[in-house]
Coordinates of C-alpha atoms in Angstrom, one line a residue:
Chain H
X2 CA -25.6 9.9 15.8
X3 CA -23.3 8.5 18.2
X4 CA -22.7 5.1 16.0
X5 CA -21.8 7.3 12.5
X6 CA -19.1 9.5 14.9
X7 CA -17.3 6.4 15.8
X8 CA -17.7 4.9 12.5
X9 CA -16.0 7.8 10.8
X10 CA -13.8 7.8 13.8
X11 CA -12.4 4.2 12.6
X12 CA -12.5 5.4 9.3
X13 CA -10.3 8.2 10.0
X14 CA -8.1 5.7 12.0
X15 CA -7.6 3.7 9.4
X16 CA -6.9 6.3 6.9
X17 CA -4.0 7.5 9.0
X18 CA -2.7 4.0 9.2
X19 CA -2.9 3.4 5.7
X20 CA -0.9 6.7 4.9
X21 CA 1.7 6.2 7.4
X22 CA 2.1 2.7 6.2
X23 CA 2.5 3.8 2.9
X24 CA 4.8 7.2 3.1
X25 CA 6.6 6.9 6.4
X26 CA 7.2 3.5 8.0
X27 CA 6.0 0.0 8.6
X28 CA 6.9 -2.9 10.8
X29 CA 8.3 -6.2 8.8
X30 CA 8.7 -9.8 10.3
X31 CA 11.5 -11.5 8.6
X32 CA 12.5 -15.4 9.0
X33 CA 15.3 -17.6 7.3
X34 CA 18.9 -17.8 7.7
X35 CA 19.9 -15.2 5.0
X36 CA 20.9 -12.6 7.1
X37 CA 22.5 -14.3 9.9
X38 CA 24.1 -13.2 12.6
X39 CA 22.1 -9.5 11.9
X40 CA 19.0 -11.4 11.9
X41 CA 17.3 -14.1 13.7
X42 CA 16.1 -17.6 11.6
X43 CA 13.1 -17.9 13.8
X44 CA 12.2 -14.6 13.1
X45 CA 12.9 -10.8 13.5
X46 CA 10.8 -7.8 13.9
X47 CA 12.0 -4.6 12.2
X48 CA 11.2 -1.3 11.8
X49 CA 11.2 -0.1 8.5
X50 CA 11.0 3.5 7.0
X51 CA 9.9 4.3 3.5
X52 CA 11.8 8.3 3.5
X53 CA 15.0 7.3 2.7
X54 CA 14.2 5.1 -0.2
X55 CA 11.6 7.5 -1.6
X56 CA 14.3 10.6 -1.4
X57 CA 17.3 8.3 -2.7
X58 CA 19.3 8.8 0.8
X59 CA 20.0 5.0 0.7
X60 CA 24.1 4.2 1.5
X61 CA 26.1 0.6 1.0
X62 CA 25.5 -1.3 4.2
X63 CA 21.9 -0.4 5.0
X64 CA 19.5 -3.4 5.5
X65 CA 16.5 -3.1 3.1
X66 CA 13.4 -4.7 2.0
X67 CA 12.2 -5.3 -1.6
X68 CA 9.7 -6.8 -3.6
X69 CA 11.5 -10.0 -4.9
X70 CA 12.0 -10.1 -8.7
X71 CA 11.1 -13.8 -9.0
X72 CA 7.9 -13.4 -6.3
X73 CA 6.2 -10.5 -6.6
X74 CA 4.3 -11.0 -3.9
X75 CA 7.2 -12.1 -1.4
X76 CA 8.9 -9.2 0.7
X77 CA 12.7 -9.8 0.8
X78 CA 15.1 -8.3 3.4
X79 CA 18.8 -8.3 2.5
X80 CA 21.5 -5.5 2.7
X81 CA 22.3 -3.2 0.2
X82 CA 25.9 -3.6 -1.0
X83 CA 26.0 -1.3 -4.1
X84 CA 24.3 1.7 -5.6
X85 CA 23.9 2.2 -9.6
X86 CA 27.5 2.8 -11.0
X87 CA 29.4 1.0 -8.2
X88 CA 32.0 -1.9 -9.0
X89 CA 30.9 -4.8 -7.0
X90 CA 33.2 -8.0 -6.4
X91 CA 31.2 -10.8 -5.3
X92 CA 32.0 -14.6 -4.7
X93 CA 30.1 -16.5 -6.8
X94 CA 29.6 -19.7 -5.2
X95 CA 31.0 -19.5 -1.6
X96 CA 30.5 -23.5 -1.2
X97 CA 32.3 -24.6 -3.9
X98 CA 35.4 -22.2 -4.1
X99 CA 36.9 -18.7 -4.1
X100 CA 36.0 -17.7 -7.3
X101 CA 35.0 -13.9 -7.7
X102 CA 33.3 -11.8 -10.3
X103 CA 33.3 -8.0 -10.5
X104 CA 30.5 -6.1 -12.1
X105 CA 29.3 -2.3 -12.5
X106 CA 25.7 -2.0 -11.0
X107 CA 23.9 -0.8 -14.1
X108 CA 21.8 2.4 -14.0
X109 CA 18.7 2.3 -12.0
X110 CA 19.4 -0.8 -10.3
X111 CA 21.0 -1.6 -6.8
X112 CA 23.1 -4.7 -5.7
X113 CA 22.0 -6.6 -2.6
X114 CA 23.4 -9.7 -0.9
X115 CA 22.7 -11.7 2.2
X116 CA 24.6 -11.6 5.3
X117 CA 25.3 -15.0 5.1
X118 CA 26.4 -16.0 1.9
X119 CA 26.3 -19.7 2.3
X120 CA 22.5 -19.7 2.3
X121 CA 21.1 -16.9 0.7
X122 CA 19.4 -15.8 -2.5
X123 CA 20.1 -12.5 -3.4
X124 CA 21.6 -10.1 -6.4
X125 CA 24.4 -13.3 -7.1
X126 CA 21.0 -15.5 -8.3
X127 CA 18.6 -12.9 -9.5
X128 CA 21.2 -10.1 -10.8
X129 CA 20.9 -6.2 -9.8
X130 CA 17.4 -5.3 -8.3
X131 CA 15.5 -2.2 -10.2
X132 CA 15.6 0.7 -7.7
X133 CA 11.6 0.8 -7.9
X134 CA 11.2 -2.7 -6.3
X135 CA 12.9 -1.2 -3.1
X136 CA 10.3 -0.8 -0.6
X137 CA 12.0 0.5 2.8
X138 CA 14.7 0.5 4.6
X139 CA 14.9 -1.4 8.0
X140 CA 16.6 0.4 10.9
X141 CA 15.7 -0.9 14.2
X142 CA 14.8 -4.4 15.5
X143 CA 11.9 -4.8 17.7
X144 CA 12.2 -8.4 18.2
X145 CA 13.4 -10.7 19.7
X146 CA 13.8 -8.6 23.0
X147 CA 18.2 -9.3 23.4
X148 CA 18.4 -7.6 19.8
X149 CA 16.3 -4.9 20.6
X150 CA 18.2 -1.6 19.0
X151 CA 19.4 -0.4 15.8
X152 CA 20.8 -2.7 13.0
X153 CA 24.3 -4.1 13.1
X154 CA 26.5 -2.9 10.3
X155 CA 27.6 -5.8 8.0
X156 CA 30.1 -8.0 9.7
X157 CA 33.7 -8.4 8.4
Chain C
X23 CA -21.4 39.9 16.6
X24 CA -23.9 40.3 19.1
X25 CA -25.1 43.6 20.3
X26 CA -26.8 42.9 23.3
X27 CA -24.9 40.9 25.9
X28 CA -27.2 38.4 26.7
X29 CA -27.8 37.3 23.2
X30 CA -24.4 36.9 23.0
X31 CA -24.3 34.5 26.0
X32 CA -27.1 32.7 24.1
X33 CA -25.3 32.6 20.9
X34 CA -21.9 31.1 22.5
X35 CA -24.1 28.4 24.2
X36 CA -25.7 27.5 20.8
X37 CA -22.3 27.5 19.1
X38 CA -21.0 25.0 21.7
X39 CA -24.1 22.8 21.7
X40 CA -23.7 22.5 17.8
X41 CA -20.1 21.4 18.6
X42 CA -20.8 18.9 21.1
X43 CA -23.5 17.3 19.0
X44 CA -21.4 17.2 16.1
X45 CA -18.6 15.2 18.2
X46 CA -15.5 15.9 16.8
X47 CA -13.4 19.0 16.6
X48 CA -13.1 21.0 13.3
X49 CA -9.3 20.9 13.1
X50 CA -9.4 17.2 12.1
X51 CA -11.2 17.5 9.1
X52 CA -8.3 18.4 6.8
X53 CA -6.6 15.6 7.9
X54 CA -9.6 13.1 6.8
X55 CA -9.8 15.3 3.6
X56 CA -6.0 14.4 3.0
X57 CA -6.2 10.6 3.7
X58 CA -9.0 10.0 1.5
X59 CA -7.5 10.7 -2.1
X60 CA -4.5 9.1 -1.2
X61 CA -5.9 6.0 -0.6
X62 CA -8.5 6.0 -3.5
X63 CA -5.5 7.3 -5.7
X64 CA -4.1 3.9 -4.5
X65 CA -6.3 2.1 -6.0
X66 CA -6.9 3.9 -9.3
X67 CA -5.5 7.1 -10.9
X68 CA -5.6 9.1 -14.0
X69 CA -2.2 9.6 -15.7
X70 CA -0.8 11.8 -18.6
X71 CA 1.2 10.1 -21.3
X72 CA 3.3 11.7 -24.0
X73 CA 5.6 10.3 -26.6
X74 CA 5.6 8.6 -29.8
X75 CA 6.1 5.0 -28.6
X76 CA 2.4 3.8 -28.2
X77 CA 1.4 5.2 -32.0
X78 CA -1.4 5.1 -33.2
X79 CA -3.1 3.7 -29.5
X80 CA -2.0 7.0 -27.7
X81 CA -1.3 10.4 -29.3
X82 CA 2.4 11.9 -29.6
X83 CA 1.5 15.0 -27.7
X84 CA -0.6 13.4 -24.9
X85 CA -3.1 11.5 -23.6
X86 CA -5.0 11.3 -20.1
X87 CA -5.4 7.8 -19.2
X88 CA -7.6 6.5 -16.2
X89 CA -5.7 3.6 -14.5
X90 CA -6.9 0.7 -12.2
X91 CA -4.4 -1.1 -9.6
X92 CA -6.9 -3.8 -8.9
X93 CA -6.2 -6.0 -11.8
X94 CA -2.3 -5.9 -11.0
X95 CA -2.8 -6.4 -7.2
X96 CA -4.9 -9.5 -7.8
X97 CA -2.8 -10.7 -10.8
X98 CA -5.7 -10.6 -13.6
X99 CA -3.3 -9.0 -16.2
X100 CA -3.5 -10.5 -19.7
X101 CA -1.4 -9.9 -22.8
X102 CA -2.8 -7.1 -24.7
X103 CA -3.4 -5.3 -21.6
X104 CA -1.7 -1.2 -21.6
X105 CA 0.1 -1.2 -18.4
X106 CA 2.0 1.7 -16.6
X107 CA 5.4 0.5 -14.8
X108 CA 8.3 2.2 -13.1
X109 CA 11.0 2.1 -15.5
X110 CA 13.8 -0.4 -14.7
X111 CA 16.5 2.4 -15.7
X112 CA 15.1 5.7 -14.2
X113 CA 13.1 4.6 -10.5
X114 CA 11.0 8.1 -10.9
X115 CA 9.6 7.4 -14.3
X116 CA 6.3 5.7 -15.0
X117 CA 6.5 4.3 -18.6
X118 CA 3.3 3.1 -20.5
X119 CA 3.6 0.1 -22.7
X120 CA 1.6 -2.9 -24.1
X121 CA 1.9 -6.2 -22.3
X122 CA 2.8 -8.6 -24.6
X123 CA 3.9 -11.6 -22.3
X124 CA 3.1 -12.7 -18.9
X125 CA 6.0 -15.1 -17.2
X126 CA 6.2 -18.5 -19.1
X127 CA 5.1 -17.0 -22.2
X128 CA 7.3 -17.4 -25.3
X129 CA 7.7 -14.2 -27.0
X130 CA 9.3 -13.9 -30.5
X131 CA 10.3 -10.2 -31.1
X132 CA 11.9 -8.1 -33.8
X133 CA 15.3 -7.2 -32.5
X134 CA 15.9 -4.0 -34.5
X135 CA 13.3 -3.4 -36.6
X136 CA 14.6 -0.2 -38.7
X137 CA 17.6 -2.1 -39.9
X138 CA 16.6 -5.9 -40.3
X139 CA 14.1 -8.4 -39.8
X140 CA 15.8 -10.7 -37.5
X141 CA 13.8 -12.2 -34.7
X142 CA 14.6 -13.7 -31.5
X143 CA 12.5 -16.0 -29.2
X144 CA 12.8 -15.8 -25.6
X145 CA 10.8 -17.5 -22.7
X146 CA 9.8 -14.4 -19.9
X147 CA 11.4 -15.5 -16.8
X148 CA 9.7 -16.1 -13.6
X149 CA 8.1 -12.9 -11.7
X150 CA 8.7 -10.9 -14.7
X151 CA 6.3 -9.5 -17.8
X152 CA 7.6 -8.9 -21.1
X153 CA 6.3 -5.2 -22.4
X154 CA 6.5 -3.7 -25.8
X155 CA 5.4 -0.4 -27.3
X156 CA 3.0 -0.4 -30.1
X157 CA 5.3 1.7 -32.5
X158 CA 8.2 -0.8 -32.7
X159 CA 10.3 1.6 -34.6
X160 CA 10.5 4.2 -32.1
X161 CA 10.1 2.8 -28.5
X162 CA 12.3 1.8 -25.5
X163 CA 10.8 -1.6 -24.2
X164 CA 11.8 -5.0 -22.9
X165 CA 13.6 -5.4 -26.2
X166 CA 16.1 -2.6 -24.3
X167 CA 16.0 -3.4 -20.8
X168 CA 14.8 -6.9 -20.8
X169 CA 11.8 -8.5 -19.0
X170 CA 10.5 -6.3 -16.2
X171 CA 10.0 -7.7 -12.7
X172 CA 6.0 -7.8 -11.9
X173 CA 6.6 -5.7 -8.9
X174 CA 7.4 -2.7 -11.0
X175 CA 4.1 -2.7 -12.6
X176 CA 2.0 0.1 -11.5
X177 CA -1.3 -0.5 -12.8
X178 CA -3.5 -1.3 -16.1
X179 CA -5.2 1.6 -18.2
X180 CA -8.5 1.1 -18.9
X181 CA -10.2 4.4 -20.3
X182 CA -8.8 7.1 -22.1
X183 CA -10.0 10.9 -20.9
X184 CA -8.3 13.2 -23.3
X185 CA -8.1 14.2 -26.4
X186 CA -11.9 14.0 -26.4
X187 CA -11.9 12.2 -30.1
X188 CA -10.3 9.4 -28.2
X189 CA -12.7 9.4 -25.4
X190 CA -13.4 5.7 -24.3
X191 CA -11.7 2.5 -23.8
X192 CA -8.4 1.8 -25.6
X193 CA -8.0 0.3 -28.4
X194 CA -6.6 -3.4 -28.8
X195 CA -3.2 -4.1 -30.3
X196 CA -3.0 -3.3 -33.9
X197 CA -1.9 -6.0 -36.3

């Protein structure tokens, strides 16, 4: 009888964890240079909340995580630059010139860009991102310890 | 309600004894009851469809389909499956169409069936799928909004629950 009650306790705990992960928030680990200087190259651990994406309260400047449109098993972290209907001006290829292009973000899509524009694959490469691929909004850095705190706004 | 004060005490002790044996308070039961359906819902679910875009496979007034999410998670979808996906134009809507091509497939489609027979051939880009409605004269599908990213696909429909005459597995794509 004791084993059954501890088993149900474990199952209940996992259920609660699963529902929290799916609806409230999660922890994610990022790595790579595309979000320098905001995020670390070797890795950052971020707290992500899923409520803003579900109720549609995202704003340009938020750091968001989303499922990559080119590799559906990969979760990518970039900064939200424009919502549907916004007019976006972006540098097409920063390494080879200053040529800019302007587009309007189509309906049901968002525009995401990495903070480090010289080494990032973002909406400049794969186009506007469908809103349904967004997974959550990162709002707090847990690791590394020196970066502990809220995420900084986009560097100018 | 006990009349005899002695039996009242006995009743309380017995009640306490039962609670201790069970080992968890009653207040957590609703939480567990809420959690379990959420999790099972994320692996299979029944969805209602309506609209003319999937005639004759699905009725115009509405069908209730059983959908499973295991095929999408393990990547076992094949052309010909009826899939549900989140609309790229309206993220709050889940759309039901037939999967016609996986990534890398070459898809030939009629651009505008009502006006002409002009066909177009494209290769489905990496990480995307091509979906089309069975009723090509009245459907908004990949011909309109392009290839759908695989991350938007929610699940595969495999059984019709309602209406009763359609109860059973879904028909393959009509020729």
